[in-house]
Short mmCIF file of C-alpha atoms and ligand atoms in Angstrom, two decimals:
data_model
loop_
_atom_site.label_atom_id
_atom_site.label_comp_id
_atom_site.label_asym_id
_atom_site.label_seq_id
_atom_site.Cartn_x
_atom_site.Cartn_y
_atom_site.Cartn_z
CA MET A 1323 20.70 1.22 -10.71
CA ARG A 1324 23.53 -1.24 -11.17
CA ALA A 1325 23.96 -3.99 -8.57
CA ASP A 1326 27.23 -2.47 -7.30
CA GLU A 1327 25.47 0.89 -6.77
CA ILE A 1328 22.61 -0.79 -4.88
CA ARG A 1329 25.11 -2.67 -2.66
CA GLN A 1330 27.02 0.53 -1.98
CA LEU A 1331 23.85 2.39 -0.95
CA ALA A 1332 22.83 -0.53 1.30
CA ARG A 1333 26.28 -0.51 2.93
CA ARG A 1334 26.32 3.28 3.38
CA SER A 1335 22.87 3.22 4.99
CA ARG A 1336 23.98 0.34 7.26
CA ILE A 1337 21.37 -2.19 6.12
CA GLY A 1338 22.10 -5.52 7.76
CA ARG A 1339 20.47 -8.53 9.35
CA GLY A 1340 17.21 -7.64 11.11
CA VAL A 1341 17.30 -3.94 10.10
CA SER A 1342 13.80 -2.67 9.27
CA VAL A 1343 13.67 -1.27 5.72
CA LEU A 1344 10.78 0.53 4.05
CA ASP A 1345 11.16 0.70 0.25
CA LEU A 1346 8.95 3.43 -1.25
CA CYS A 1347 7.90 3.07 -4.90
CA CYS A 1348 9.53 -0.37 -4.92
CA GLY A 1349 8.35 -1.36 -8.41
CA VAL A 1350 9.03 -5.06 -9.02
CA ALA A 1351 11.68 -4.66 -6.30
CA GLY A 1352 14.86 -5.58 -8.18
CA PRO A 1353 16.94 -3.58 -5.66
CA GLY A 1354 14.74 -4.63 -2.70
CA ARG A 1355 15.05 -8.34 -3.47
CA LEU A 1356 18.82 -8.07 -3.91
CA ILE A 1357 19.22 -6.19 -0.62
CA THR A 1358 16.97 -8.61 1.29
CA ALA A 1359 18.70 -11.69 -0.11
CA GLU A 1360 22.17 -10.38 0.71
CA SER A 1361 21.57 -8.65 4.06
CA GLY A 1362 18.74 -10.51 5.81
CA CYS A 1363 16.98 -7.20 6.56
CA ARG A 1364 13.25 -6.94 7.40
CA TYR A 1365 11.83 -5.53 4.19
CA LEU A 1366 8.51 -3.88 3.32
CA GLY A 1367 8.01 -2.59 -0.24
CA LEU A 1368 5.23 -0.20 -1.26
CA ASP A 1369 3.98 0.66 -4.72
CA TYR A 1370 0.68 2.06 -5.93
CA SER A 1371 0.49 -0.26 -8.90
CA ALA A 1372 -1.40 -3.47 -8.03
CA SER A 1373 0.06 -5.41 -10.96
CA THR A 1374 3.58 -4.33 -10.07
CA VAL A 1375 3.13 -5.47 -6.46
CA GLU A 1376 1.80 -8.81 -7.72
CA ILE A 1377 4.90 -9.30 -9.91
CA ALA A 1378 7.20 -8.25 -7.05
CA ARG A 1379 5.60 -10.87 -4.76
CA ALA A 1380 5.94 -13.60 -7.38
CA LEU A 1381 9.59 -12.72 -8.09
CA ALA A 1382 10.42 -12.62 -4.38
CA GLY A 1383 9.43 -16.29 -4.03
CA ASP A 1384 10.68 -17.52 -0.64
CA LEU A 1385 12.53 -14.33 0.26
CA PRO A 1386 11.21 -12.76 3.49
CA CYS A 1387 9.97 -9.64 1.67
CA ARG A 1388 6.56 -8.10 2.34
CA PHE A 1389 4.77 -5.92 -0.18
CA GLU A 1390 1.73 -3.68 0.04
CA GLN A 1391 -0.14 -1.72 -2.57
CA ALA A 1392 -0.14 1.88 -1.34
CA HIS A 1393 0.05 5.41 -2.64
CA VAL A 1394 2.71 7.44 -0.81
CA PRO A 1395 2.57 9.76 0.99
CA PRO A 1396 1.25 9.06 3.59
CA LEU A 1397 3.66 6.41 4.88
CA PRO A 1398 2.61 3.47 7.06
CA ASP A 1399 2.65 3.85 10.83
CA GLY A 1400 5.73 2.62 12.59
CA ARG A 1401 9.36 3.51 12.86
CA PHE A 1402 11.88 2.22 10.34
CA GLU A 1403 15.66 2.19 10.51
CA VAL A 1404 16.01 2.79 6.78
CA VAL A 1405 13.69 4.29 4.16
CA LEU A 1406 14.66 3.65 0.54
CA LEU A 1407 13.49 5.67 -2.47
CA LEU A 1408 15.23 4.51 -5.63
CA GLU A 1409 14.68 5.97 -9.08
CA ALA A 1410 11.45 7.61 -7.98
CA MET A 1411 12.21 10.99 -6.36
CA LEU A 1412 11.39 12.65 -9.67
CA ALA A 1413 7.78 11.39 -9.51
CA PHE A 1414 7.01 13.69 -6.54
CA PRO A 1415 6.16 17.30 -7.40
CA ASP A 1416 6.24 18.33 -3.73
CA LYS A 1417 9.49 17.00 -2.23
CA ARG A 1418 8.84 18.84 1.06
CA VAL A 1419 5.69 16.81 1.83
CA LEU A 1420 7.39 13.56 0.88
CA VAL A 1421 10.54 14.20 2.91
CA ARG A 1422 8.55 15.31 5.97
CA ASN A 1423 6.72 11.97 5.85
CA VAL A 1424 10.01 10.09 5.47
CA ALA A 1425 11.48 11.87 8.50
CA ARG A 1426 8.42 10.90 10.57
CA ALA A 1427 8.69 7.25 9.51
CA LEU A 1428 12.36 7.04 10.56
CA GLU A 1429 13.47 6.30 14.09
CA PRO A 1430 16.14 8.60 15.60
CA GLY A 1431 19.42 7.77 13.87
CA GLY A 1432 17.44 6.30 10.94
CA ARG A 1433 18.70 6.67 7.38
CA PHE A 1434 16.97 7.89 4.21
CA ALA A 1435 18.79 6.29 1.26
CA PHE A 1436 17.75 7.53 -2.15
CA THR A 1437 18.66 8.44 -5.70
CA LEU A 1438 18.17 11.94 -7.01
CA GLU A 1439 17.63 13.41 -10.45
CA GLU A 1440 19.23 16.79 -9.96
CA GLY A 1441 18.75 19.90 -12.08
CA ARG A 1442 16.63 22.95 -12.80
CA PRO A 1443 12.91 22.16 -13.22
CA LEU A 1444 11.96 21.28 -16.80
CA THR A 1445 10.99 24.20 -19.03
CA PRO A 1446 7.57 24.13 -20.74
CA ARG A 1447 9.38 23.20 -23.96
CA GLU A 1448 11.18 20.28 -22.30
CA ARG A 1449 7.93 19.15 -20.67
CA ALA A 1450 6.24 19.12 -24.07
CA ARG A 1451 8.92 16.74 -25.40
CA MET A 1452 8.91 14.31 -22.43
CA PRO A 1453 6.19 11.61 -22.38
CA ASP A 1454 4.40 11.49 -18.99
CA ALA A 1455 6.00 14.79 -18.01
CA ASP A 1456 3.67 14.92 -15.00
CA THR A 1457 5.96 12.30 -13.39
CA VAL A 1458 9.19 14.25 -14.00
CA TRP A 1459 9.94 16.84 -11.29
CA LEU A 1460 13.61 17.74 -11.04
CA ILE A 1461 15.05 19.63 -8.09
CA GLU A 1462 18.37 21.37 -7.58
CA SER A 1463 20.77 19.97 -5.04
CA ALA A 1464 20.88 23.06 -2.80
CA GLU A 1465 17.09 23.19 -2.59
CA LEU A 1466 16.79 19.52 -1.71
CA THR A 1467 19.51 19.78 0.95
CA ALA A 1468 17.59 22.69 2.51
CA VAL A 1469 14.33 20.70 2.47
CA LEU A 1470 16.08 17.75 4.14
CA ARG A 1471 17.62 20.01 6.78
CA GLU A 1472 14.20 21.55 7.58
CA VAL A 1473 12.86 18.14 8.61
CA GLY A 1474 15.95 17.13 10.58
CA LEU A 1475 17.76 15.02 7.96
CA THR A 1476 21.48 15.60 7.36
CA VAL A 1477 23.25 14.31 4.27
CA THR A 1478 26.02 11.96 5.46
CA TRP A 1479 27.10 10.50 2.13
CA GLN A 1480 26.61 11.21 -1.54
CA GLU A 1481 28.07 10.08 -4.83
CA GLU A 1482 27.41 11.18 -8.38
CA CYS A 1483 26.41 8.35 -10.71
CA SER A 1484 25.49 10.34 -13.84
CA ALA A 1485 28.02 8.52 -16.05
CA SER A 1486 26.81 5.00 -15.23
CA HIS A 1487 23.15 6.03 -15.50
CA HIS A 1488 23.86 7.69 -18.84
CA ALA A 1489 25.49 4.46 -20.05
CA THR A 1490 22.44 2.47 -18.89
CA ALA A 1491 20.00 4.85 -20.62
CA VAL A 1492 22.01 4.56 -23.86
CA ALA A 1493 22.12 0.75 -23.60
CA MET A 1494 18.37 0.60 -22.96
CA LEU A 1495 17.71 2.86 -25.94
CA GLN A 1496 19.77 0.55 -28.15
CA SER A 1497 17.87 -2.50 -26.86
CA LEU A 1498 14.49 -0.84 -27.40
CA ARG A 1499 15.46 -0.11 -31.00
CA ALA A 1500 17.01 -3.53 -31.63
CA ASP A 1501 13.93 -5.40 -30.34
CA SER A 1502 11.36 -2.83 -31.45
CA ALA A 1503 9.17 -5.23 -33.48
CA GLU A 1504 8.72 -7.69 -30.60
CA ILE A 1505 8.29 -4.94 -27.97
CA ALA A 1506 5.68 -3.14 -30.12
CA ARG A 1507 3.82 -6.44 -30.53
CA GLN A 1508 3.63 -6.80 -26.74
CA ILE A 1509 2.95 -3.22 -25.57
CA GLY A 1510 1.80 -1.42 -28.74
CA ALA A 1511 3.57 0.96 -31.12
CA ARG A 1512 2.58 4.09 -29.22
CA ALA A 1513 3.93 2.91 -25.85
CA LEU A 1514 7.17 1.84 -27.56
CA ALA A 1515 7.51 5.24 -29.28
CA GLU A 1516 7.09 6.96 -25.88
CA LEU A 1517 9.69 4.72 -24.26
CA ILE A 1518 12.15 5.50 -27.06
CA THR A 1519 11.52 9.26 -26.77
CA ALA A 1520 11.94 9.18 -22.98
CA HIS A 1521 15.18 7.18 -23.18
CA GLN A 1522 16.49 9.49 -25.90
CA LEU A 1523 15.84 12.51 -23.68
CA TRP A 1524 17.40 10.90 -20.57
CA SER A 1525 20.47 9.89 -22.62
CA GLU A 1526 20.77 13.45 -23.94
CA TRP A 1527 20.21 15.12 -20.55
CA LEU A 1528 22.46 12.80 -18.51
CA GLY A 1529 25.17 12.86 -21.19
CA GLY A 1530 25.10 16.65 -21.55
CA GLY A 1531 24.87 17.56 -17.84
CA ARG A 1532 21.30 18.92 -18.05
CA VAL A 1533 20.39 16.39 -15.36
CA ARG A 1534 22.81 14.83 -12.88
CA LYS A 1535 22.20 11.67 -10.95
CA PHE A 1536 23.23 11.11 -7.34
CA ALA A 1537 22.92 8.41 -4.69
CA LEU A 1538 22.61 9.85 -1.18
CA VAL A 1539 22.13 8.92 2.45
CA ALA A 1540 20.62 11.41 4.91
CA GLU A 1541 20.48 10.63 8.62
CA LYS A 1542 17.84 11.65 11.16
CA ARG A 1543 19.41 13.50 14.06
C1 SAM B 1626 11.03 3.93 -11.88
S1 SAM B 1626 10.14 2.82 -10.87
C2 SAM B 1626 11.35 2.48 -9.64
C3 SAM B 1626 11.17 1.12 -9.03
C4 SAM B 1626 12.23 0.68 -8.00
N1 SAM B 1626 12.36 1.64 -6.90
C5 SAM B 1626 13.56 0.45 -8.65
O1 SAM B 1626 14.51 1.21 -8.40
O2 SAM B 1626 13.68 -0.53 -9.42
C6 SAM B 1626 9.02 3.91 -10.04
C7 SAM B 1626 7.89 3.18 -9.31
O3 SAM B 1626 7.26 4.13 -8.46
C8 SAM B 1626 5.87 3.84 -8.38
N2 SAM B 1626 5.24 5.09 -7.89
C9 SAM B 1626 5.33 6.33 -8.44
N3 SAM B 1626 4.72 7.25 -7.67
C10 SAM B 1626 4.22 6.57 -6.59
C11 SAM B 1626 3.50 6.97 -5.41
N4 SAM B 1626 3.15 8.25 -5.21
N5 SAM B 1626 3.16 6.02 -4.51
C12 SAM B 1626 3.51 4.72 -4.70
N6 SAM B 1626 4.20 4.27 -5.79
C13 SAM B 1626 4.56 5.20 -6.72
C14 SAM B 1626 5.51 3.39 -9.79
O4 SAM B 1626 4.37 2.58 -9.81
C15 SAM B 1626 6.79 2.62 -10.19
O5 SAM B 1626 6.66 1.24 -9.92
#
């Protein structure tokens, strides 16, 4: 996500000083660190990758961010005012289980702020082309809205960001190609080839409307 998109989502989900924020699948917490630095929220980031959590902690420096290594679901005990899930909804094959856990972790009036890769599930042919296809589970908008409604979450804001995410995927593809020798030296030729294939597919799908990207906020009644 671009910084302006992250700021917009933070504003729409009313993140501010002292607001408790749980960031699921935080990665190295680029968005989480930006939001914490600019809002003064109380931030907890979770990711199942130990090395990623270690990097996130080091990058956070003196920021009042907390991180834990955890596989979600389940979610930690406690009530949060905001749950974030950025660029990771597609990793969950069962959105119903995830969203039910999110609803439980939110206090009444709490907000679930997330990005969504929207579209029909991948066909077997598309799955065969996509590296790590077991982490790519698309869902159609109507189905997700119904799943949210079932657990008491109502969409209060949404915005399509397919064009900017397409532009980012294209720019990343160009960079991967331009710096391919150095990247291959660091991560290996096979991992680089997979990254290039994945970015090619995302560029194609986002550019051609096969997948659409949205930022949303859903509120707990
Ligand atoms: C594409 S990154 C997104 C990182 C971050 N949210 C961002 O927007 O920059 C997805 C992250 O989700 C983590 N992840 C995927 N499935 C997970 C799960 N079930 N539990 C915890 N972390 C998970 C991965 O380790 C990875 O760091």
